PDB file of C-alpha atoms and ligand atoms in Angstrom:
ATOM      1  CA  MET B   1      11.450 -15.000  10.189  1.00 59.00           C
ATOM      2  CA  ILE B   2       9.515 -13.752   6.742  1.00 70.00           C
ATOM      3  CA  GLU B   3       9.815 -16.254   4.149  1.00 76.00           C
ATOM      4  CA  ARG B   4       8.973 -15.204   0.313  1.00 87.00           C
ATOM      5  CA  ASP B   5       7.230 -17.354  -1.946  1.00 90.00           C
ATOM      6  CA  HIS B   6       6.682 -16.798  -5.808  1.00 89.00           C
ATOM      7  CA  LYS B   7       4.020 -14.406  -5.022  1.00 88.00           C
ATOM      8  CA  SER B   8       6.018 -11.811  -2.617  1.00 92.00           C
ATOM      9  CA  ALA B   9       9.321 -12.442  -4.441  1.00 94.00           C
ATOM     10  CA  ALA B  10       9.001  -8.996  -6.030  1.00 96.00           C
ATOM     11  CA  PHE B  11       7.820  -7.531  -2.893  1.00 96.00           C
ATOM     12  CA  PHE B  12      10.904  -8.579  -0.912  1.00 96.00           C
ATOM     13  CA  ASP B  13      13.388  -7.620  -3.970  1.00 97.00           C
ATOM     14  CA  ALA B  14      11.588  -4.346  -3.494  1.00 98.00           C
ATOM     15  CA  ALA B  15      12.146  -4.015   0.144  1.00 97.00           C
ATOM     16  CA  ALA B  16      15.764  -5.264  -0.217  1.00 97.00           C
ATOM     17  CA  GLU B  17      16.579  -2.086  -2.182  1.00 98.00           C
ATOM     18  CA  ASP B  18      14.257   0.222   0.236  1.00 98.00           C
ATOM     19  CA  ARG B  19      11.078   0.521  -2.196  1.00 98.00           C
ATOM     20  CA  LEU B  20       7.665   0.018  -1.223  1.00 98.00           C
ATOM     21  CA  VAL B  21       5.635  -1.806  -4.222  1.00 98.00           C
ATOM     22  CA  ILE B  22       1.994  -2.090  -4.187  1.00 98.00           C
ATOM     23  CA  ARG B  23      -0.569  -4.292  -7.061  1.00 97.00           C
ATOM     24  CA  ARG B  24      -1.885  -2.118  -9.580  1.00 98.00           C
ATOM     25  CA  CYS B  25      -4.746  -3.515 -11.959  1.00 98.00           C
ATOM     26  CA  ILE B  26      -3.374  -3.012 -15.479  1.00 98.00           C
ATOM     27  CA  GLY B  27      -7.259  -3.177 -16.764  1.00 97.00           C
ATOM     28  CA  CYS B  28      -8.537  -0.034 -14.611  1.00 98.00           C
ATOM     29  CA  ARG B  29      -5.631   1.163 -12.829  1.00 98.00           C
ATOM     30  CA  GLN B  30      -7.159   0.734  -9.112  1.00 98.00           C
ATOM     31  CA  ALA B  31      -4.271   0.460  -6.606  1.00 98.00           C
ATOM     32  CA  LEU B  32      -4.062  -2.724  -4.368  1.00 97.00           C
ATOM     33  CA  PRO B  33      -2.325  -4.126  -1.781  1.00 96.00           C
ATOM     34  CA  PRO B  34       0.878  -6.392  -2.189  1.00 95.00           C
ATOM     35  CA  GLU B  35      -1.204  -9.595  -1.498  1.00 93.00           C
ATOM     36  CA  ALA B  36      -4.115  -8.729  -4.066  1.00 95.00           C
ATOM     37  CA  VAL B  37      -4.570 -11.624  -6.603  1.00 95.00           C
ATOM     38  CA  VAL B  38      -7.643  -9.804  -8.084  1.00 97.00           C
ATOM     39  CA  CYS B  39      -8.987  -6.250  -8.706  1.00 98.00           C
ATOM     40  CA  THR B  40     -11.684  -5.334  -5.856  1.00 96.00           C
ATOM     41  CA  THR B  41     -12.761  -2.721  -8.709  1.00 97.00           C
ATOM     42  CA  CYS B  42     -13.202  -5.039 -11.938  1.00 98.00           C
ATOM     43  CA  ALA B  43     -12.476  -8.239 -10.635  1.00 98.00           C
ATOM     44  CA  GLY B  44      -9.550  -8.316 -13.192  1.00 97.00           C
ATOM     45  CA  THR B  45      -6.607 -10.742 -12.409  1.00 97.00           C
ATOM     46  CA  ASP B  46      -4.100  -8.788 -14.952  1.00 98.00           C
ATOM     47  CA  LEU B  47      -1.944  -6.940 -11.985  1.00 97.00           C
ATOM     48  CA  GLU B  48       1.211  -5.054 -12.236  1.00 97.00           C
ATOM     49  CA  TRP B  49       3.930  -4.069  -9.549  1.00 98.00           C
ATOM     50  CA  VAL B  50       4.074  -0.393  -9.059  1.00 98.00           C
ATOM     51  CA  GLN B  51       6.446   1.456  -6.630  1.00 98.00           C
ATOM     52  CA  ALA B  52       4.324   3.398  -3.856  1.00 98.00           C
ATOM     53  CA  GLU B  53       5.260   6.578  -2.095  1.00 97.00           C
ATOM     54  CA  GLY B  54       5.477   4.830   0.943  1.00 97.00           C
ATOM     55  CA  THR B  55       3.387   7.719   3.077  1.00 98.00           C
ATOM     56  CA  GLY B  56      -0.187   7.400   4.723  1.00 98.00           C
ATOM     57  CA  LEU B  57      -1.738   7.201   7.632  1.00 98.00           C
ATOM     58  CA  LEU B  58      -2.120   4.762  10.850  1.00 98.00           C
ATOM     59  CA  ALA B  59      -5.916   3.548  10.364  1.00 98.00           C
ATOM     60  CA  SER B  60      -5.649   0.872  13.498  1.00 98.00           C
ATOM     61  CA  TYR B  61      -3.076  -0.527  15.444  1.00 97.00           C
ATOM     62  CA  THR B  62      -2.151  -3.184  18.352  1.00 96.00           C
ATOM     63  CA  VAL B  63       0.610  -3.072  20.637  1.00 94.00           C
ATOM     64  CA  VAL B  64       1.878  -6.763  21.040  1.00 94.00           C
ATOM     65  CA  HIS B  65       3.010  -7.660  24.547  1.00 93.00           C
ATOM     66  CA  ARG B  66       3.775 -11.720  24.115  1.00 93.00           C
ATOM     67  CA  ALA B  67       6.300 -12.512  21.630  1.00 90.00           C
ATOM     68  CA  PRO B  68       4.975 -15.073  19.112  1.00 87.00           C
ATOM     69  CA  HIS B  69       8.690 -16.450  18.738  1.00 86.00           C
ATOM     70  CA  PRO B  70      11.516 -15.987  20.873  1.00 87.00           C
ATOM     71  CA  ALA B  71      13.473 -14.071  18.493  1.00 81.00           C
ATOM     72  CA  TYR B  72      10.847 -11.205  19.027  1.00 82.00           C
ATOM     73  CA  ARG B  73      11.481  -8.381  21.236  1.00 87.00           C
ATOM     74  CA  VAL B  74       8.067  -6.868  22.968  1.00 92.00           C
ATOM     75  CA  PRO B  75       6.479  -4.906  23.042  1.00 92.00           C
ATOM     76  CA  TYR B  76       6.099  -3.841  19.412  1.00 92.00           C
ATOM     77  CA  THR B  77       3.486  -2.037  17.578  1.00 95.00           C
ATOM     78  CA  ILE B  78       1.400  -3.609  14.653  1.00 96.00           C
ATOM     79  CA  GLY B  79      -0.701  -1.370  12.721  1.00 97.00           C
ATOM     80  CA  VAL B  80      -2.449  -1.077   9.426  1.00 98.00           C
ATOM     81  CA  VAL B  81      -1.694   1.724   7.260  1.00 98.00           C
ATOM     82  CA  GLU B  82      -3.645   3.418   4.948  1.00 98.00           C
ATOM     83  CA  LEU B  83      -1.341   4.330   1.970  1.00 98.00           C
ATOM     84  CA  ASP B  84      -1.722   7.734   0.047  1.00 98.00           C
ATOM     85  CA  GLU B  85      -2.556   5.312  -3.123  1.00 97.00           C
ATOM     86  CA  GLY B  86      -5.486   4.108  -1.252  1.00 97.00           C
ATOM     87  CA  PRO B  87      -4.488   0.178  -0.405  1.00 97.00           C
ATOM     88  CA  TRP B  88      -4.156  -0.956   3.365  1.00 97.00           C
ATOM     89  CA  LEU B  89      -1.194  -2.385   4.514  1.00 95.00           C
ATOM     90  CA  TYR B  90      -0.429  -4.324   7.692  1.00 95.00           C
ATOM     91  CA  ALA B  91       2.911  -3.835   8.836  1.00 95.00           C
ATOM     92  CA  ARG B  92       5.029  -3.109  11.992  1.00 95.00           C
ATOM     93  CA  VAL B  93       4.766   0.497  13.049  1.00 97.00           C
ATOM     94  CA  ASN B  94       7.726   2.446  15.068  1.00 94.00           C
ATOM     95  CA  ALA B  95       6.212   4.957  16.603  1.00 91.00           C
ATOM     96  CA  GLU B  96       6.347   6.894  20.103  1.00 88.00           C
ATOM     97  CA  SER B  97       2.869   6.875  20.919  1.00 90.00           C
ATOM     98  CA  PRO B  98       0.641   5.536  18.408  1.00 94.00           C
ATOM     99  CA  THR B  99      -2.656   7.099  17.511  1.00 96.00           C
ATOM    100  CA  VAL B 100      -5.131   6.703  14.688  1.00 97.00           C
ATOM    101  CA  GLY B 101      -4.585   9.047  12.005  1.00 97.00           C
ATOM    102  CA  LEU B 102      -0.700   9.378  12.793  1.00 97.00           C
ATOM    103  CA  PRO B 103       1.066  10.296   9.509  1.00 97.00           C
ATOM    104  CA  VAL B 104       3.451   7.727   8.503  1.00 98.00           C
ATOM    105  CA  ARG B 105       6.169   6.977   6.604  1.00 98.00           C
ATOM    106  CA  VAL B 106       7.796   3.728   5.623  1.00 98.00           C
ATOM    107  CA  ALA B 107      11.390   2.938   6.208  1.00 98.00           C
ATOM    108  CA  PHE B 108      13.328  -0.518   6.062  1.00 97.00           C
ATOM    109  CA  ARG B 109      14.763  -3.223   7.937  1.00 95.00           C
ATOM    110  CA  HIS B 110      17.158  -5.306   6.696  1.00 96.00           C
ATOM    111  CA  PRO B 111      17.753  -8.046   9.049  1.00 91.00           C
ATOM    112  CA  GLU B 112      21.069 -10.364   8.644  1.00 91.00           C
ATOM    113  CA  GLU B 113      18.792 -13.567   8.231  1.00 87.00           C
ATOM    114  CA  GLY B 114      15.526 -13.642   6.535  1.00 89.00           C
ATOM    115  CA  GLU B 115      13.669 -11.103   3.913  1.00 93.00           C
ATOM    116  CA  SER B 116      14.126  -7.032   4.276  1.00 95.00           C
ATOM    117  CA  PHE B 117      10.366  -5.854   5.558  1.00 94.00           C
ATOM    118  CA  PRO B 118       9.168  -2.465   6.001  1.00 96.00           C
ATOM    119  CA  VAL B 119       8.397  -0.453   8.971  1.00 97.00           C
ATOM    120  CA  PHE B 120       6.147   2.490   8.906  1.00 98.00           C
ATOM    121  CA  GLU B 121       7.882   5.265  10.979  1.00 97.00           C
ATOM    122  CA  GLU B 122       6.024   8.375  12.660  1.00 95.00           C
ATOM    123  CA  VAL B 123       6.487  11.572  10.377  1.00 94.00           C
ATOM    124  CA  PRO B 124       8.267  14.154  12.338  1.00 85.00           C
ATOM    125  CA  ALA B 125       5.745  17.226  13.103  1.00 77.00           C
TER     126      ALA B 125
HETATM  127 ZN1  LIG G 201      -9.460  -3.538 -11.879  1.00 51.99          ZN
END
């Protein structure tokens, strides 16, 4: 189960509202992944939360066949999504046959227990 902490609270609050948020450097405007604490361009630490479009390309993926926890149903796909804004995001991927470069779009799961979380789904051709 996913649990929030003070660094991830804004991310999960947004996910509960079907919004994907990422970090952006206030100094140089560089878009950064949600877990970023320092800007990779200017080393600035003043970061803000901004809403992402939620679209991107599947950069890499793996299919999990052995459940890390009894609550997980296998198989499922974990991928690295390159967002249109630039940052890479690790996330669940829901695609019939995942391939590198596949266009994906974010959707959200709202489990009865635990935090809402993003899942990237194949964009219908
Ligand atoms: Zn910066």
